Amino acid sequence: MDDDYPLLELFWTMCWFFLWIMWLFLLFKIISDVFRDHELSGWAKAGWLILCLLLPFIGVLIYVLVRGTGMTERETARAKEAETAFQDYIRTSAAGSSGASGAGGGADELARLADLKEKGALTEEEFRKAKAKLLA
């Protein structure tokens, strides 16, 4: 009874189990990436899902080879958006707690003006005039 399942077979079973779990993680990552990508059409999303679900190992491998770099870029962009939203939330919360008429409100307005200037919504002259009016 002890020789029915030798140690080497147990080792290989654990390796296959580990690879299967890693494949599941990768499959869920790919599915979430497919649904979050706004550049893909509905047909393209359906095609990738069918490929990954009907030909699981080959489909996942093809997706990683074809769109792997884009996955990283999209994930990085999502992380930056989340960080920006978090920083904006902190700024608005801090400005709300210190009062809009206090120094925090002026600094917040100055930050908004600088942001508008960076985006090109304000010219340098408009920025200087608004800054002078705010600081006066």
PDB file of C-alpha atoms in Angstrom:
ATOM      1  CA  MET A   1       0.000   0.000   0.000  1.00  0.00           C
ATOM      2  CA  ASP A   2       2.909   2.355   0.667  1.00  0.00           C
ATOM      3  CA  ASP A   3       4.316   1.880  -2.851  1.00  0.00           C
ATOM      4  CA  ASP A   4       1.069   2.817  -4.617  1.00  0.00           C
ATOM      5  CA  TYR A   5       1.955   6.507  -4.771  1.00  0.00           C
ATOM      6  CA  PRO A   6       5.718   7.073  -4.629  1.00  0.00           C
ATOM      7  CA  LEU A   7       7.294  10.363  -3.667  1.00  0.00           C
ATOM      8  CA  LEU A   8       8.248  11.281  -7.245  1.00  0.00           C
ATOM      9  CA  GLU A   9       4.645  10.941  -8.401  1.00  0.00           C
ATOM     10  CA  LEU A  10       3.548  13.128  -5.487  1.00  0.00           C
ATOM     11  CA  PHE A  11       6.107  15.718  -6.557  1.00  0.00           C
ATOM     12  CA  TRP A  12       4.841  15.707 -10.159  1.00  0.00           C
ATOM     13  CA  THR A  13       1.236  15.923  -8.976  1.00  0.00           C
ATOM     14  CA  MET A  14       2.082  18.971  -6.882  1.00  0.00           C
ATOM     15  CA  CYS A  15       3.883  20.577  -9.855  1.00  0.00           C
ATOM     16  CA  TRP A  16       0.862  20.031 -12.116  1.00  0.00           C
ATOM     17  CA  PHE A  17      -1.457  21.349  -9.412  1.00  0.00           C
ATOM     18  CA  PHE A  18       0.709  24.460  -9.023  1.00  0.00           C
ATOM     19  CA  LEU A  19       0.722  25.044 -12.800  1.00  0.00           C
ATOM     20  CA  TRP A  20      -3.058  24.605 -12.908  1.00  0.00           C
ATOM     21  CA  ILE A  21      -3.540  27.188 -10.140  1.00  0.00           C
ATOM     22  CA  MET A  22      -1.170  29.602 -11.926  1.00  0.00           C
ATOM     23  CA  TRP A  23      -3.126  29.095 -15.156  1.00  0.00           C
ATOM     24  CA  LEU A  24      -6.387  29.895 -13.319  1.00  0.00           C
ATOM     25  CA  PHE A  25      -4.910  33.142 -11.962  1.00  0.00           C
ATOM     26  CA  LEU A  26      -3.707  34.071 -15.443  1.00  0.00           C
ATOM     27  CA  LEU A  27      -7.087  33.203 -16.973  1.00  0.00           C
ATOM     28  CA  PHE A  28      -8.940  35.464 -14.510  1.00  0.00           C
ATOM     29  CA  LYS A  29      -6.412  38.239 -15.135  1.00  0.00           C
ATOM     30  CA  ILE A  30      -6.953  37.921 -18.880  1.00  0.00           C
ATOM     31  CA  ILE A  31     -10.742  37.897 -18.563  1.00  0.00           C
ATOM     32  CA  SER A  32     -10.667  41.041 -16.425  1.00  0.00           C
ATOM     33  CA  ASP A  33      -8.260  42.680 -18.899  1.00  0.00           C
ATOM     34  CA  VAL A  34     -10.553  41.829 -21.825  1.00  0.00           C
ATOM     35  CA  PHE A  35     -13.584  43.352 -20.128  1.00  0.00           C
ATOM     36  CA  ARG A  36     -11.720  46.469 -18.946  1.00  0.00           C
ATOM     37  CA  ASP A  37     -10.139  47.257 -22.332  1.00  0.00           C
ATOM     38  CA  HIS A  38     -12.207  50.003 -23.948  1.00  0.00           C
ATOM     39  CA  GLU A  39     -10.330  49.752 -27.244  1.00  0.00           C
ATOM     40  CA  LEU A  40     -11.641  46.248 -28.014  1.00  0.00           C
ATOM     41  CA  SER A  41     -14.964  45.907 -29.758  1.00  0.00           C
ATOM     42  CA  GLY A  42     -17.642  43.593 -28.442  1.00  0.00           C
ATOM     43  CA  TRP A  43     -16.844  41.023 -31.131  1.00  0.00           C
ATOM     44  CA  ALA A  44     -13.159  41.079 -30.280  1.00  0.00           C
ATOM     45  CA  LYS A  45     -13.949  40.582 -26.594  1.00  0.00           C
ATOM     46  CA  ALA A  46     -16.237  37.665 -27.436  1.00  0.00           C
ATOM     47  CA  GLY A  47     -13.568  36.166 -29.694  1.00  0.00           C
ATOM     48  CA  TRP A  48     -10.873  36.340 -27.024  1.00  0.00           C
ATOM     49  CA  LEU A  49     -13.199  34.846 -24.417  1.00  0.00           C
ATOM     50  CA  ILE A  50     -14.220  31.991 -26.700  1.00  0.00           C
ATOM     51  CA  LEU A  51     -10.579  31.303 -27.567  1.00  0.00           C
ATOM     52  CA  CYS A  52      -9.503  31.344 -23.905  1.00  0.00           C
ATOM     53  CA  LEU A  53     -12.413  29.193 -22.714  1.00  0.00           C
ATOM     54  CA  LEU A  54     -12.624  26.634 -25.551  1.00  0.00           C
ATOM     55  CA  LEU A  55      -8.872  26.220 -26.039  1.00  0.00           C
ATOM     56  CA  PRO A  56      -7.814  27.108 -22.507  1.00  0.00           C
ATOM     57  CA  PHE A  57      -4.057  26.659 -22.465  1.00  0.00           C
ATOM     58  CA  ILE A  58      -3.414  27.642 -26.070  1.00  0.00           C
ATOM     59  CA  GLY A  59      -5.854  30.574 -25.875  1.00  0.00           C
ATOM     60  CA  VAL A  60      -4.227  31.996 -22.745  1.00  0.00           C
ATOM     61  CA  LEU A  61      -0.765  31.550 -24.262  1.00  0.00           C
ATOM     62  CA  ILE A  62      -1.825  33.305 -27.495  1.00  0.00           C
ATOM     63  CA  TYR A  63      -3.419  36.177 -25.545  1.00  0.00           C
ATOM     64  CA  VAL A  64      -0.268  36.709 -23.481  1.00  0.00           C
ATOM     65  CA  LEU A  65       1.925  36.631 -26.581  1.00  0.00           C
ATOM     66  CA  VAL A  66      -0.288  38.993 -28.598  1.00  0.00           C
ATOM     67  CA  ARG A  67      -1.536  41.412 -25.934  1.00  0.00           C
ATOM     68  CA  GLY A  68       0.822  40.872 -22.981  1.00  0.00           C
ATOM     69  CA  THR A  69       2.594  44.221 -23.267  1.00  0.00           C
ATOM     70  CA  GLY A  70      -0.735  46.032 -23.522  1.00  0.00           C
ATOM     71  CA  MET A  71      -1.916  44.302 -20.341  1.00  0.00           C
ATOM     72  CA  THR A  72       0.942  45.877 -18.413  1.00  0.00           C
ATOM     73  CA  GLU A  73       0.355  49.305 -19.922  1.00  0.00           C
ATOM     74  CA  ARG A  74      -3.387  49.207 -19.206  1.00  0.00           C
ATOM     75  CA  GLU A  75      -2.786  48.044 -15.636  1.00  0.00           C
ATOM     76  CA  THR A  76      -0.250  50.835 -15.093  1.00  0.00           C
ATOM     77  CA  ALA A  77      -2.667  53.418 -16.499  1.00  0.00           C
ATOM     78  CA  ARG A  78      -5.448  52.133 -14.221  1.00  0.00           C
ATOM     79  CA  ALA A  79      -3.122  52.349 -11.209  1.00  0.00           C
ATOM     80  CA  LYS A  80      -2.168  55.940 -12.102  1.00  0.00           C
ATOM     81  CA  GLU A  81      -5.835  56.903 -12.497  1.00  0.00           C
ATOM     82  CA  ALA A  82      -6.637  55.380  -9.122  1.00  0.00           C
ATOM     83  CA  GLU A  83      -3.713  57.226  -7.512  1.00  0.00           C
ATOM     84  CA  THR A  84      -4.805  60.520  -9.094  1.00  0.00           C
ATOM     85  CA  ALA A  85      -8.374  60.021  -7.925  1.00  0.00           C
ATOM     86  CA  PHE A  86      -7.110  59.221  -4.428  1.00  0.00           C
ATOM     87  CA  GLN A  87      -4.902  62.337  -4.346  1.00  0.00           C
ATOM     88  CA  ASP A  88      -7.818  64.481  -5.579  1.00  0.00           C
ATOM     89  CA  TYR A  89     -10.003  63.023  -2.857  1.00  0.00           C
ATOM     90  CA  ILE A  90      -7.388  63.838  -0.221  1.00  0.00           C
ATOM     91  CA  ARG A  91      -7.038  67.404  -1.536  1.00  0.00           C
ATOM     92  CA  THR A  92     -10.798  68.026  -1.552  1.00  0.00           C
ATOM     93  CA  SER A  93     -11.193  66.467   1.892  1.00  0.00           C
ATOM     94  CA  ALA A  94      -8.374  68.562   3.332  1.00  0.00           C
ATOM     95  CA  ALA A  95      -9.727  71.732   1.690  1.00  0.00           C
ATOM     96  CA  GLY A  96     -13.226  70.968   2.979  1.00  0.00           C
ATOM     97  CA  SER A  97     -12.026  70.455   6.530  1.00  0.00           C
ATOM     98  CA  SER A  98      -9.887  73.618   6.586  1.00  0.00           C
ATOM     99  CA  GLY A  99     -12.561  75.761   4.991  1.00  0.00           C
ATOM    100  CA  ALA A 100     -12.707  77.162   1.460  1.00  0.00           C
ATOM    101  CA  SER A 101     -11.833  80.693   2.554  1.00  0.00           C
ATOM    102  CA  GLY A 102      -8.698  79.656   4.486  1.00  0.00           C
ATOM    103  CA  ALA A 103      -5.185  79.092   3.214  1.00  0.00           C
ATOM    104  CA  GLY A 104      -6.034  75.559   2.117  1.00  0.00           C
ATOM    105  CA  GLY A 105      -8.741  76.889  -0.228  1.00  0.00           C
ATOM    106  CA  GLY A 106      -6.296  79.321  -1.867  1.00  0.00           C
ATOM    107  CA  ALA A 107      -3.692  76.626  -2.314  1.00  0.00           C
ATOM    108  CA  ASP A 108      -6.342  74.367  -3.794  1.00  0.00           C
ATOM    109  CA  GLU A 109      -7.413  77.081  -6.243  1.00  0.00           C
ATOM    110  CA  LEU A 110      -3.778  77.673  -7.186  1.00  0.00           C
ATOM    111  CA  ALA A 111      -3.312  73.952  -7.816  1.00  0.00           C
ATOM    112  CA  ARG A 112      -6.423  73.933 -10.029  1.00  0.00           C
ATOM    113  CA  LEU A 113      -5.106  76.914 -11.986  1.00  0.00           C
ATOM    114  CA  ALA A 114      -1.738  75.209 -12.478  1.00  0.00           C
ATOM    115  CA  ASP A 115      -3.542  72.057 -13.624  1.00  0.00           C
ATOM    116  CA  LEU A 116      -5.608  74.044 -16.129  1.00  0.00           C
ATOM    117  CA  LYS A 117      -2.430  75.704 -17.415  1.00  0.00           C
ATOM    118  CA  GLU A 118      -0.727  72.315 -17.856  1.00  0.00           C
ATOM    119  CA  LYS A 119      -3.721  70.978 -19.797  1.00  0.00           C
ATOM    120  CA  GLY A 120      -3.616  74.005 -22.079  1.00  0.00           C
ATOM    121  CA  ALA A 121      -6.955  75.459 -20.978  1.00  0.00           C
ATOM    122  CA  LEU A 122      -5.225  78.643 -19.757  1.00  0.00           C
ATOM    123  CA  THR A 123      -2.525  80.660 -21.450  1.00  0.00           C
ATOM    124  CA  GLU A 124       0.491  81.921 -19.505  1.00  0.00           C
ATOM    125  CA  GLU A 125      -1.000  85.434 -19.350  1.00  0.00           C
ATOM    126  CA  GLU A 126      -4.393  84.185 -18.122  1.00  0.00           C
ATOM    127  CA  PHE A 127      -2.624  82.065 -15.527  1.00  0.00           C
ATOM    128  CA  ARG A 128      -0.608  85.052 -14.240  1.00  0.00           C
ATOM    129  CA  LYS A 129      -3.696  87.268 -13.998  1.00  0.00           C
ATOM    130  CA  ALA A 130      -5.721  84.621 -12.178  1.00  0.00           C
ATOM    131  CA  LYS A 131      -2.797  83.894  -9.841  1.00  0.00           C
ATOM    132  CA  ALA A 132      -2.352  87.604  -9.041  1.00  0.00           C
ATOM    133  CA  LYS A 133      -6.080  87.985  -8.389  1.00  0.00           C
ATOM    134  CA  LEU A 134      -6.066  84.916  -6.143  1.00  0.00           C
ATOM    135  CA  LEU A 135      -3.026  86.023  -4.140  1.00  0.00           C
ATOM    136  CA  ALA A 136      -4.250  89.604  -3.748  1.00  0.00           C
TER     137      ALA A 136
END
